[in-house]
CSV table of C-alpha atoms in Angstrom, one decimal:
chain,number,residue,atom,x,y,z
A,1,UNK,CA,-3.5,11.8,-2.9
A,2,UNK,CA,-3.7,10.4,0.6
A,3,UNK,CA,-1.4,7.2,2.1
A,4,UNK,CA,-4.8,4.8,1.8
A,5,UNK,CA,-4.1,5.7,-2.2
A,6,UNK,CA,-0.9,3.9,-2.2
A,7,UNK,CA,-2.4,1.6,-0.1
A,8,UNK,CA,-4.5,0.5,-2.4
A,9,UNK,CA,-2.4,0.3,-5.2
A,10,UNK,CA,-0.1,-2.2,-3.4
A,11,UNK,CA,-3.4,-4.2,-2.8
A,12,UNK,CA,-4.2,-4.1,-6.7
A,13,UNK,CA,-1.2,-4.7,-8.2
A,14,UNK,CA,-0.5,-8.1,-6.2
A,15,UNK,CA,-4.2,-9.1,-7.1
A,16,UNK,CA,-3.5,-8.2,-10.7
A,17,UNK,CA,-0.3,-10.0,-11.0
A,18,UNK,CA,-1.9,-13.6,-9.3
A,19,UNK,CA,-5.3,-12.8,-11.5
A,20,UNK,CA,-4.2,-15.6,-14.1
A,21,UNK,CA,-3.6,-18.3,-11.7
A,22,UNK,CA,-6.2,-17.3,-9.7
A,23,UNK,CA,-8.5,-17.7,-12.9
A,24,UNK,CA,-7.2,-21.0,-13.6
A,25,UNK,CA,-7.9,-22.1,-10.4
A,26,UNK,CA,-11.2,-20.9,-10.5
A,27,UNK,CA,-11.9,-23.1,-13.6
A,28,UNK,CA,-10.6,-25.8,-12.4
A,29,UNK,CA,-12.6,-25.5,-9.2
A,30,UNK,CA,-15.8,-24.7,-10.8
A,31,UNK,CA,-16.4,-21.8,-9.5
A,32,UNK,CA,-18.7,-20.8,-12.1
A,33,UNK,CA,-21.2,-23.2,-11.2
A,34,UNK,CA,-21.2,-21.9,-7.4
A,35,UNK,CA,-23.9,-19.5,-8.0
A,36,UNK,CA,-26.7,-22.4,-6.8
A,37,UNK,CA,-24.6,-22.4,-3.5
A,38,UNK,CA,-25.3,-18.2,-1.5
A,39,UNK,CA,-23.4,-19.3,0.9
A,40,UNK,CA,-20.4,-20.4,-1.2
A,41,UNK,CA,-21.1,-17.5,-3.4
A,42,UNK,CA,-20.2,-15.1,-0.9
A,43,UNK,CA,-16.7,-15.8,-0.7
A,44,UNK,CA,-16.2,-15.2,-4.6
A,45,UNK,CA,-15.7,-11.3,-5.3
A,46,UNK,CA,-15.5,-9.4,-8.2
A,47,UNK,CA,-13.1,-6.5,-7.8
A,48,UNK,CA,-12.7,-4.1,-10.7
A,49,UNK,CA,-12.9,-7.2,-13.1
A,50,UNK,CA,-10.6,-9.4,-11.2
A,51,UNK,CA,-12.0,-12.4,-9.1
A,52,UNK,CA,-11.2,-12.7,-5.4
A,53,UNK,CA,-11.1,-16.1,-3.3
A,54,UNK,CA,-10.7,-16.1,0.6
A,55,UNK,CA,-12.0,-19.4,1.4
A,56,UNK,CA,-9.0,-21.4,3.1
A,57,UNK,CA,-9.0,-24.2,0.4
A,58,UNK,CA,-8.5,-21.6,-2.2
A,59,UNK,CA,-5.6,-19.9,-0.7
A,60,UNK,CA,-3.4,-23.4,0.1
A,61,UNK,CA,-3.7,-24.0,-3.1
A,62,UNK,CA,-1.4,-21.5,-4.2
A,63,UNK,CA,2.4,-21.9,-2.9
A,64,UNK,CA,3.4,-21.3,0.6
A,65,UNK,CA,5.5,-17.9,-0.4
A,66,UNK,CA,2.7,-16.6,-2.4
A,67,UNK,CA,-0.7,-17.2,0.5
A,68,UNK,CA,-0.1,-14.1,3.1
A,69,UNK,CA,0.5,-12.1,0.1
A,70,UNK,CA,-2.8,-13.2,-1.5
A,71,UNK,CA,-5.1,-13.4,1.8
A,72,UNK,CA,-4.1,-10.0,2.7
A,73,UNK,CA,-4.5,-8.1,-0.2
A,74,UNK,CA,-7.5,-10.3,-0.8
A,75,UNK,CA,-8.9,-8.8,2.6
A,76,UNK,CA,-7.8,-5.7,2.2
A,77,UNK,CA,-9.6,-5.3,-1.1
A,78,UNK,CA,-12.4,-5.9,0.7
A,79,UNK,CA,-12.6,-3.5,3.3
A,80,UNK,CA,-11.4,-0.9,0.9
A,81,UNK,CA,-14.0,-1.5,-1.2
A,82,UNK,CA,-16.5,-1.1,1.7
A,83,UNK,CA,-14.7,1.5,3.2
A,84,UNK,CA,-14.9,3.7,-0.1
A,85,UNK,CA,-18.9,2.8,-0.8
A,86,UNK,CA,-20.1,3.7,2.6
A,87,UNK,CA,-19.4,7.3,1.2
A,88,UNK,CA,-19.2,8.8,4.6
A,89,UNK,CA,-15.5,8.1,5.5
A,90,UNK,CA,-12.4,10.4,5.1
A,91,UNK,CA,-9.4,8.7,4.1
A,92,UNK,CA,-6.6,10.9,5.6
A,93,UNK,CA,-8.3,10.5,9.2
A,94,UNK,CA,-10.2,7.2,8.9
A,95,UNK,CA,-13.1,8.4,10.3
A,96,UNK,CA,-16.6,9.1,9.2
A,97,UNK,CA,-16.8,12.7,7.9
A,98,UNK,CA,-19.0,14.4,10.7
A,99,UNK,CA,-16.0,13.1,12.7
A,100,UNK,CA,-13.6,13.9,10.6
A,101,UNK,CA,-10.1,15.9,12.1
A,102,UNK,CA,-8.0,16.8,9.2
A,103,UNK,CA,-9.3,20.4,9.5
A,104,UNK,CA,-7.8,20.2,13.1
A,105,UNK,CA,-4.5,18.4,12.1
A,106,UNK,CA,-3.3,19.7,9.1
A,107,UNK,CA,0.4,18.6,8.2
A,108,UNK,CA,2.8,19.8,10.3
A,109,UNK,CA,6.0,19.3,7.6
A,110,UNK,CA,5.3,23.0,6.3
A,111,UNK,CA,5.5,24.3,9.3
A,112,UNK,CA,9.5,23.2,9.7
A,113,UNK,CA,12.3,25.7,9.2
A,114,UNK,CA,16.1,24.6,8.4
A,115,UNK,CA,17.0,24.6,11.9
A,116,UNK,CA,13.8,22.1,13.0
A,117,UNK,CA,11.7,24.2,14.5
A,118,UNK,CA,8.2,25.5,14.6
A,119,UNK,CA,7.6,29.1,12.5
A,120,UNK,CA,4.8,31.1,14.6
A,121,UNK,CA,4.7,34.1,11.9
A,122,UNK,CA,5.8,32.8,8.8
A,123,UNK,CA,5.5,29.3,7.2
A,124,UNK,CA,8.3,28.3,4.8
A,125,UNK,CA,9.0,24.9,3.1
A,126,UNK,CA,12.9,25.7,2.8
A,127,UNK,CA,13.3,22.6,4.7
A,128,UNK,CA,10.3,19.7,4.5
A,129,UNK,CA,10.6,16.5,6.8
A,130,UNK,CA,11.2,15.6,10.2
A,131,UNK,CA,14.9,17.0,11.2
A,132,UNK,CA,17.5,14.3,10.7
A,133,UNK,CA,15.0,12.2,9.8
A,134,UNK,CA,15.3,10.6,6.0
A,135,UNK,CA,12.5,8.6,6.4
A,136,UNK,CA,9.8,7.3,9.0
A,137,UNK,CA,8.4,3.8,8.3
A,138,UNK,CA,5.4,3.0,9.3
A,139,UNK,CA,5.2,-0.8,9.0
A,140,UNK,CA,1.8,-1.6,9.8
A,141,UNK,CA,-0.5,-4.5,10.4
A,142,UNK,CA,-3.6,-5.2,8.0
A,143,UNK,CA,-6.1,-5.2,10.5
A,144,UNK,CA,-4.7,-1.8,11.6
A,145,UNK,CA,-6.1,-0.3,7.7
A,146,UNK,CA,-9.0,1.9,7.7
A,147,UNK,CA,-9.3,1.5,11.9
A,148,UNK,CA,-10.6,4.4,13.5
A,149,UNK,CA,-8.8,4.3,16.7
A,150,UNK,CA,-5.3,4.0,14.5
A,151,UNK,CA,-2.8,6.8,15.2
A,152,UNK,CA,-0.1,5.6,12.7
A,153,UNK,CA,-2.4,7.6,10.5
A,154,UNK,CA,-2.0,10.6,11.6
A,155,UNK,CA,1.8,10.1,11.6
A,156,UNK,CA,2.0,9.4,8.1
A,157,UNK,CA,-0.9,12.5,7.3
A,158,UNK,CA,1.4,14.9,9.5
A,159,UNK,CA,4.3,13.9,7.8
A,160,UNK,CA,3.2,13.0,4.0
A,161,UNK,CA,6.9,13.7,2.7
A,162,UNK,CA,9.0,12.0,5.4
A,163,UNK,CA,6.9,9.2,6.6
A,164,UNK,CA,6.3,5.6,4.2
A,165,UNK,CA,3.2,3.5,5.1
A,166,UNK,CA,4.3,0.0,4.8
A,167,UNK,CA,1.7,-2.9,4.9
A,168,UNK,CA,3.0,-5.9,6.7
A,169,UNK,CA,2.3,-9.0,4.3
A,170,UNK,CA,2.4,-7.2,0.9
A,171,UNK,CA,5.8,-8.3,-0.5
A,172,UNK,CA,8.4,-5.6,-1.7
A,173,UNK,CA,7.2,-6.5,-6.0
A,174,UNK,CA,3.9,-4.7,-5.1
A,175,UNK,CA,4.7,-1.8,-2.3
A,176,UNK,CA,7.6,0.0,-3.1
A,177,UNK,CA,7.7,1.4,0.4
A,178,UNK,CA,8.4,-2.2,1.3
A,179,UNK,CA,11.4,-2.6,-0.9
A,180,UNK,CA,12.6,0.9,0.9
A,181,UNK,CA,12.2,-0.3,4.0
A,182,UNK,CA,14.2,-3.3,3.7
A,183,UNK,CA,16.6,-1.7,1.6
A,184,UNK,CA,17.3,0.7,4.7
A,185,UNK,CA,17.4,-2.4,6.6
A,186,UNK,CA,20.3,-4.2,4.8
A,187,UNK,CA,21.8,-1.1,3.6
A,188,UNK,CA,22.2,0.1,7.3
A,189,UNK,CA,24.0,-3.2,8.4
A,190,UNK,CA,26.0,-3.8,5.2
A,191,UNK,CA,27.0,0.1,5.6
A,192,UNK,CA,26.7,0.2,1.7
A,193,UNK,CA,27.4,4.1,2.5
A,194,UNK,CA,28.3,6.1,5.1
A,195,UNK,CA,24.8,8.0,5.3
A,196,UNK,CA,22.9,4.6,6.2
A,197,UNK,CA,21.8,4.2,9.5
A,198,UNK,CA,18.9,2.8,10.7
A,199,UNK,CA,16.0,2.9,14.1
A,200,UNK,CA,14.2,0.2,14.8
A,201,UNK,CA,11.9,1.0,17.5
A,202,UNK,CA,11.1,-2.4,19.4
A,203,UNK,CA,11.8,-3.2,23.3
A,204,UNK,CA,14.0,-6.8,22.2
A,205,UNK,CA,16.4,-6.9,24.9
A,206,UNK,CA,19.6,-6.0,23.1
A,207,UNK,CA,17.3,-2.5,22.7
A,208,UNK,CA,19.3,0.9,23.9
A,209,UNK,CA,18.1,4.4,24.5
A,210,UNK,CA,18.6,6.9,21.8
A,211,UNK,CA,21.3,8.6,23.7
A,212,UNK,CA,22.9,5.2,24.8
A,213,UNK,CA,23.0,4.6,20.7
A,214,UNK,CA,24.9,8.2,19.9
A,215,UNK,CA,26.8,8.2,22.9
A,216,UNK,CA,28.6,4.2,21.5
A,217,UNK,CA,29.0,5.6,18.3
A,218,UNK,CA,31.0,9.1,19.7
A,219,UNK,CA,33.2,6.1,21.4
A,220,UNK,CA,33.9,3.6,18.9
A,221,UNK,CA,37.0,4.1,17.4
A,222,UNK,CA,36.2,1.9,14.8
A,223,UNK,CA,33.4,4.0,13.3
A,224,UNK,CA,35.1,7.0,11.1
A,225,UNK,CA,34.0,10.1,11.1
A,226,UNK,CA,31.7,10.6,8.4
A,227,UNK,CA,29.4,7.7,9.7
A,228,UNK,CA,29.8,8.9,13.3
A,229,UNK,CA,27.9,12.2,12.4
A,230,UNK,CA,24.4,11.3,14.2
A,231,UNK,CA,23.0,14.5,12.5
A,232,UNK,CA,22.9,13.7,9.0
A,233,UNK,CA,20.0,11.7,9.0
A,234,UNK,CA,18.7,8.3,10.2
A,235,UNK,CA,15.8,6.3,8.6
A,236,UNK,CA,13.4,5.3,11.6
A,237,UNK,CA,11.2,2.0,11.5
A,238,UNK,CA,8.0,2.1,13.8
A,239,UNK,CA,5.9,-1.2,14.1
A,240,UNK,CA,1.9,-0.7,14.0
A,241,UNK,CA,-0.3,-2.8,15.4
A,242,UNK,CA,-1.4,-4.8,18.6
A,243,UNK,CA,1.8,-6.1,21.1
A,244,UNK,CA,1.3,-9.6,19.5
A,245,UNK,CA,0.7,-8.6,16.5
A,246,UNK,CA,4.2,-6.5,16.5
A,247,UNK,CA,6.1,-9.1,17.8
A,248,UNK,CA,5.7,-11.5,15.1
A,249,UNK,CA,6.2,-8.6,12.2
A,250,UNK,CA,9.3,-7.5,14.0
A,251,UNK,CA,10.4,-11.6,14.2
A,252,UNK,CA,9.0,-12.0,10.3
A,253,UNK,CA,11.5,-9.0,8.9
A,254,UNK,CA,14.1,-7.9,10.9
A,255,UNK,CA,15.2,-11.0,13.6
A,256,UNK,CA,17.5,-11.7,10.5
A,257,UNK,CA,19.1,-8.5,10.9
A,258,UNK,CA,22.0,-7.0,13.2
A,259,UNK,CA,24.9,-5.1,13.5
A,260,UNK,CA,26.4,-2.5,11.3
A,261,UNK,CA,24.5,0.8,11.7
A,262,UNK,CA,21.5,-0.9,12.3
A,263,UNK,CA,20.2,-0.4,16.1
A,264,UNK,CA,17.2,-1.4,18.1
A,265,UNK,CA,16.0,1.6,20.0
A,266,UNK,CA,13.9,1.6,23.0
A,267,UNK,CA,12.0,5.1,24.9
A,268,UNK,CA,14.1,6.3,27.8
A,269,UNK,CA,13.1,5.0,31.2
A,270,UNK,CA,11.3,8.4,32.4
A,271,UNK,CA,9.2,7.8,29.3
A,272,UNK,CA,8.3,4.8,30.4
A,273,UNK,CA,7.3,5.5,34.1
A,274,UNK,CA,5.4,8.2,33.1
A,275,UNK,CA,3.0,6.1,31.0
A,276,UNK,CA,3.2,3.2,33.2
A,277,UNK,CA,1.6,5.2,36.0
A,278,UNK,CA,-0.5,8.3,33.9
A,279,UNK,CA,-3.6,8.1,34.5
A,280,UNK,CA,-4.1,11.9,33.8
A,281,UNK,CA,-7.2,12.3,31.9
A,282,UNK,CA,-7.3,14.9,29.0
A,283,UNK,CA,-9.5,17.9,30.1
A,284,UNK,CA,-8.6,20.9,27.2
A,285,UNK,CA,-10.9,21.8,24.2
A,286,UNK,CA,-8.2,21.5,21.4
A,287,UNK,CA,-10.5,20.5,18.5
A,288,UNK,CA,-12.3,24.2,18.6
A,289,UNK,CA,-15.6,22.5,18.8
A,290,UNK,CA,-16.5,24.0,22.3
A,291,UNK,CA,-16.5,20.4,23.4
A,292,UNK,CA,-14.8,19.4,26.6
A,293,UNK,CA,-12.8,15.8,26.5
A,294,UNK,CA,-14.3,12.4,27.6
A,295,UNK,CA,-13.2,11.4,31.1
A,296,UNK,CA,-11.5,7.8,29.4
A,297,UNK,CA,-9.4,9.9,27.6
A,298,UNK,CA,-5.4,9.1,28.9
A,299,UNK,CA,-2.8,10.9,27.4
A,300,UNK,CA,-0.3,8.9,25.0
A,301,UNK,CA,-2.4,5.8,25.5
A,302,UNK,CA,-4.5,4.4,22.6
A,303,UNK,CA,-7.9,3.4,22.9
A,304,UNK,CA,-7.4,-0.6,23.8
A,305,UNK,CA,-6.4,-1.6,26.8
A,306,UNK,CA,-3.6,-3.6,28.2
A,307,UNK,CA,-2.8,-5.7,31.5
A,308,UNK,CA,1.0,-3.8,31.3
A,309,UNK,CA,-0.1,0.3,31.2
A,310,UNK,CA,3.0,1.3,29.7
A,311,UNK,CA,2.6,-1.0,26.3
A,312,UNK,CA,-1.2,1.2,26.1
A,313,UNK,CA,1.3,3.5,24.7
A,314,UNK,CA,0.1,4.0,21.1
A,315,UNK,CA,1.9,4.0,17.9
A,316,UNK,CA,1.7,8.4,17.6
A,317,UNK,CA,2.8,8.9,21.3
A,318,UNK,CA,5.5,6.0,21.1
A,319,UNK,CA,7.1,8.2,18.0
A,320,UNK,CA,6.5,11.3,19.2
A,321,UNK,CA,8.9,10.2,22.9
A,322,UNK,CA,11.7,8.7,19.8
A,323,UNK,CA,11.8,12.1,17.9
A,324,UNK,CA,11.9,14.1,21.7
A,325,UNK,CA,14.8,11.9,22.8
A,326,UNK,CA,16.3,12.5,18.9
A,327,UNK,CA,15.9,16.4,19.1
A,328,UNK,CA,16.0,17.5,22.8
A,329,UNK,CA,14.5,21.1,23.1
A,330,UNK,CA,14.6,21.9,19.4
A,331,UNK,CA,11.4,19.5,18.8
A,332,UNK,CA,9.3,21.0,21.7
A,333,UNK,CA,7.1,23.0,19.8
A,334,UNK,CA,6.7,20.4,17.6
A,335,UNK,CA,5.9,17.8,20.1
A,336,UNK,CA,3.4,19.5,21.6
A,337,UNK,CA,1.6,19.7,18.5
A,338,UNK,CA,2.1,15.8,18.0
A,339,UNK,CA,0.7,15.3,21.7
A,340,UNK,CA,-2.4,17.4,20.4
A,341,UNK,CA,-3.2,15.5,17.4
A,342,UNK,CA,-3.3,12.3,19.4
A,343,UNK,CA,-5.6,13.9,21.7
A,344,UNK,CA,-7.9,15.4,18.8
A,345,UNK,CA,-7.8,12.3,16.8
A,346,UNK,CA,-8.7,9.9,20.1
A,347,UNK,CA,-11.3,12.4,21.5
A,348,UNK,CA,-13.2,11.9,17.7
A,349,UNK,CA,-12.9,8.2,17.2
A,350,UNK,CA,-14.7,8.1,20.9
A,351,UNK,CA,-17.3,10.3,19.3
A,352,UNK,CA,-17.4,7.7,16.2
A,353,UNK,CA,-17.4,4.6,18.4
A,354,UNK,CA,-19.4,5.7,21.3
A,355,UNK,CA,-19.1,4.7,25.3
């Protein structure tokens, strides 16, 4: 079972719980007597028995809470649906098949021991996850589904157990990983327990370094010890998509939010130099396919372009510097194996794509 499965079950459910209005509406449109009009006829789907409207009309007609939830999983259906007959993709990687790089990035949660670190001779599950990491949300933008130059994918593929793909738009009664997410959210600044604490990695300007975060908490007196154990686990939140696109998800579910153990974090200013000016291109043969790398190929920068170089930084890389400023030397070798995936996974969607 892969994270597009869960994916699609969020998108089926919401469809299956709005099919009887939607059917009412239909009648009362006339739908049924569209098939004279092709051009009309193409925005009527039928989807596993269940009848799909995107036409603008059609979704205003339904009320204002319910119409991002119903366009997107309407639009999602749709390119899931494609996406699954084309019969050449892979739906860990997103890409077609010939391109595919799950045999090249396999997940990496095995590979952790107890104390966080890599095993070279001997793989043990004693400890699964990301060290003092309870979970890693992924809240992603629709668009984002099924892309080829994503990376939150390989996040969530590298870290099946930890990580929580979260579909912006899909209310928390169809995605459960929605209701965990905001459950993290509100449970971190009500501090309903002393375990609840909670990253949300966005630049807003109240935004602190990971280390500026522990080192407050070490010096409020206010905070008693239990809670001021930064070790015990934190629950990370990681925004997917384009720089516009993230700043109205973060604004639509968490600008409500502050306080309590509930933090904005931002990448530590070295981070951000170095991908403001690297313009190093990737040059190693880390996919075993006796390839060398494409000269556009810029290390922790995805595939689109930006005016601002640093916010190329893409969604893999941007995670990868968090858990580094989290774990210090103790995630190195894990790192490094992050830093590859992004390179394997850009290298194949250029393949894919072409120049």
């Amino acid at each position: 079972r892969t994270h597009l499965d869960d994916v699609e079950d969020a998108v089926n459910t919401a469809l299956l719980h709005f099919q009887p209005q939607m059917q009412q509406e239909t009648a009362m449109k006339g739908v049924n007597r569209m098939e004279s009009d092709s051009n009309e006829c193409e925005n009527v789907m039928q989807h596993e028995g269940r009848m799909i409207l995107n036409t603008p009309q059609y979704i205003l007609s339904f009320p204002a809470e319910d119409r991002e939830c119903i366009s997107v999983a309407s639009n999602l259906k749709r390119r899931l649906d494609n996406f699954k007959r084309s019969g050449v993709n892979c739906r860990r990687c997103w890409l077609q098949k010939k391109h595919c790089v799950c045999s090249f990035c396999p997940p990496l949660e095995p590979y952790i021991d107890g104390l966080g670190r890599l095993e070279d001779e001997q793989k043990t599950e004693s400890c699964v996850g990301i060290p003092n990491v309870n979970r890693l949300f992924l809240l992603t933008h629709h668009k984002e589904i099924c892309l080829a130059v994503d990376t939150a994918k390989l996040i969530v593929s590298s870290f099946p157990t930890t990580s929580r793909l979260v579909v912006s738009g899909i209310g928390r009664d169809f995605q459960p990983a929605m209701g965990e997410m905001m459950d993290a959210v509100s449970n971190a600044v009500e501090k309903k327990n002393n375990a609840s604490k909670c990253l949300i990695l966005f630049p807003t300007e109240d935004a602190k370094t990971f280390a500026d975060i522990t080192s407050a908490i070490h010096d409020d007196e206010s905070i008693d010890e239990a809670e001021a154990k930064i070790d015990d686990g934190w629950d990370i939140i990681v925004i997917d998509g384009t720089w516009v696109q993230a700043r109205k998800m973060h604004a639509k579910y968490f600008a409500g939010f502050s306080g309590g153990s509930l933090y904005r974090v931002q990448l530590n200013s070295d981070a951000v130099k170095v991908l403001d000016g690297n313009n190093v291109n990737v040059r190693e043969e880390c996919d075993g396919s006796g390839g060398e790398y494409s000269e556009e190929i810029v290390r922790g920068h995805q595939l689109r372009r930006h005016p601002i170089k640093w916010r190329e930084i893409s969604t893999l890389e941007a995670t990868r510097l968090l858990l580094e400023d989290m774990h210090t030397n103790v995630f190195h070798k894990l790192s490094k194996a992050m830093a590859k995936y992004h390179d394997i996974g850009n290298e194949h969607a250029i393949r894919q794509l072409g120049p």
